[in-house]
Each structure stands twice: as C-alpha cells, then as structure tokens.
C-alpha cells in the first residue's frame, strides 16, 4: 500500500544564499506594499491586487524560484472556506481508489489535510516534491494569475461557494485561529473587510473570476465546481471529477456502487464524526497549526442566514452581481432577500 503524498523531503541548506536573498527582497517588498487589517494575523499586504499575509507572500516568491511543475500535476484551487477539505478527501480517494478498501481507508485514520500538500505554505524552507508519486496533487489558494506564474500546463480543479457562506465560514475560522495577541474580530468588521475585498487571497470575487475566465480558455485543463452542486448531486459531480482527473469510473465500479461509497466516505457527517478529525492539530506546511476539528463546522448551504441581516446580505449580493455581470457565472442560490436574519 503506497503512502499519501504529503511527505516531501526538505532540501538542506544548499540554497541558503539564494533563499536569504529572496527573504531580504521579501522584507523590502513588504515595506512598500499597501497594508490592510488581517483576519488571522495583524496585517495583509496588497501584492499586485491580491491580499496576502507576509508568510504566504514569501512562499509565493520562493515557489516562483524553486517550484517545478510537471504536466501530470493536478492542483486543487479554492478560495478559503469554499470546500477545500471536502475536495481533498474526494480527489485523494478517487485517484487512489485501487490502493485502499473502504473498511481500511487512509481517511479513516488520517485527516483530509494529510492527503496532499497545501503548497502555499509548504515551501519554506524550500521543499523538494520531485520524488512524490505521480500524478502529484497540490492544494493552493493563490488566484489563477499567481498560480500560473510558477506552473505550466497543469490540470486544475477549482471549487467555489456562495460568498455569504464563505464570509461566515471564514469569520468563524478566523475567530478560532486568530493570533491571541490581537483583539477578536467582530462579524461587523469581518463583513466590512470582506466587502472591501480585504481577506487572505482576496478580493473573493477576483479570485473566483480568475479561474472562471481561465476555464473558458481551457475547459480540458480547469474543472470548475460549485460547493452547492456538490451538496445537491454529489454522485454526478464526483463522476465529472474522476473523468477530469483521468480516472473515470468503470462500468464494474458503477455496478459495485464505488461512486456512492466514496461520496459516503467523504461526506461531512462521516468525516466530522471520525475520531481522527475530532482532536489534534494539522500542521499545514512548516508553521501553520490548525485544530483538526476547525475544518468541520456545519457543512451546510445557507448558514449565512443565521448571521447576516438583510442589509448585509443585500450588500454582498449587490457586489456579487456587479462583479460577475456579463461573466455568465452565478454563485450561490440567489434567494437571499427576505430570508435573512432578523435582529
Ligand atoms: P462551514 O464553516 O460553513 O461549516 P475549507 O475546507 O475550504 O476550509 O472549507 C471549510 C468549510 O467546508 C466549512 O464550512 C466546513 O464545515 C465545510 N466542510 C468540511 N468538510 C466538508 C464535507 N466533507 N462536506 C461538506 N462540507 C464540508
């Protein structure tokens, strides 16, 4: 049985001089960039129109220098809190379905985060992924413009979600992992920042549109999925995902119910109920520690209705409509007016 892909080798300090130079450039760059309030850390920096924290920006510079993509690589790209954990589980168990039985599956004993690396925070100090089994799977939150600056011809699975649910999910997550040295972030503050686009990897709308537009130019290379559709018709969406990754389900597998079994294995209820996801921490990259249970909250469509009042929901819908106008993309269910929180 082969192991998952999250065990890259850290290159020892042979590239120290070059790394030091990049770190110095990064320090100077940070001093010149526009600064905004952060959700988890004190500040975000606007790098070429994208809000990033200092650490993720440094990794971006390192990835540009060191990361060598391979044509067989498959990236999972997403805005934060759009269903990444779910997609990680689905992609890993679909691609590796020959390797595990459902009664003794990797995901029964290991968290979805363990399946493949979160590239944005993996590269510091520089990490070597060359010997990882192919196709290599990576997860990133970088918008398409940044991702394409250090990758060539890789397949991308993108998952998006209703921005109102993203906002609420992100706010809860930020409350959990925000630096204890900072004042807690209120929902009103989070709402203001989100609306202004000031979130890690934001603005949200530019992020989604960057992948949406790129998927038009190369539909064979970018699969654009929606959290809400995955919730409503998981079997159909999983068939699409498997075919896109070059491993369509066979007639035999269909008859044996393999598609449904993967859907069940990766469902919110199943994963969130597993002991392995209830305690302990996931270490993303070298520095970021997140309690495993914090990747699972409610896993529902429309939980925003319990938090946003009518004005807030209308404001997000208005921005969404303006930004996405003429793009052909529709996000969420667009049934917000009149169904929001009443204080
Ligand atoms: P909520 O906070 O709305 O519950 P990400 O994985 O991108 O960080 O997104 C986290 C969101 O996805 C959280 O949403 C989380 O509960 C939800 N989630 C996690 N695993 C899921 C699963 N297997 N199915 C559906 N939603 C899931």
CSV table of C-alpha atoms in Angstrom, one decimal, residues 6 19 25 42 70 110 117 131 154 158 160 171 175 197 204 206 211 231 253 255 274 279 281 294 315 324:
chain,number,residue,atom,x,y,z
A,6,UNK,CA,2.3,14.6,2.0
A,19,UNK,CA,16.9,31.8,-0.1
A,25,UNK,CA,13.7,41.0,-1.1
A,42,UNK,CA,-2.4,41.6,12.2
A,70,UNK,CA,5.0,18.7,-14.1
A,110,UNK,CA,-5.8,10.4,8.9
A,117,UNK,CA,0.2,19.4,0.5
A,131,UNK,CA,10.0,12.2,-6.0
A,154,UNK,CA,-1.3,21.5,-15.1
A,158,UNK,CA,-11.5,24.8,-8.8
A,160,UNK,CA,-16.3,27.9,-5.4
A,171,UNK,CA,-15.2,34.6,10.2
A,175,UNK,CA,-12.1,33.6,15.4
A,197,UNK,CA,-12.0,42.6,-0.7
A,204,UNK,CA,-13.1,37.0,-3.2
A,206,UNK,CA,-11.5,38.5,-8.4
A,211,UNK,CA,-10.4,30.7,-12.5
A,231,UNK,CA,-24.0,19.1,-2.0
A,253,UNK,CA,-17.2,0.2,-10.4
A,255,UNK,CA,-22.3,-1.6,-10.6
A,274,UNK,CA,-14.3,10.3,12.9
A,279,UNK,CA,-8.8,16.1,18.1
A,281,UNK,CA,-3.8,19.5,15.0
A,294,UNK,CA,-11.9,23.5,13.0
A,315,UNK,CA,-24.8,44.3,0.0
A,324,UNK,CA,-19.9,38.9,-12.1
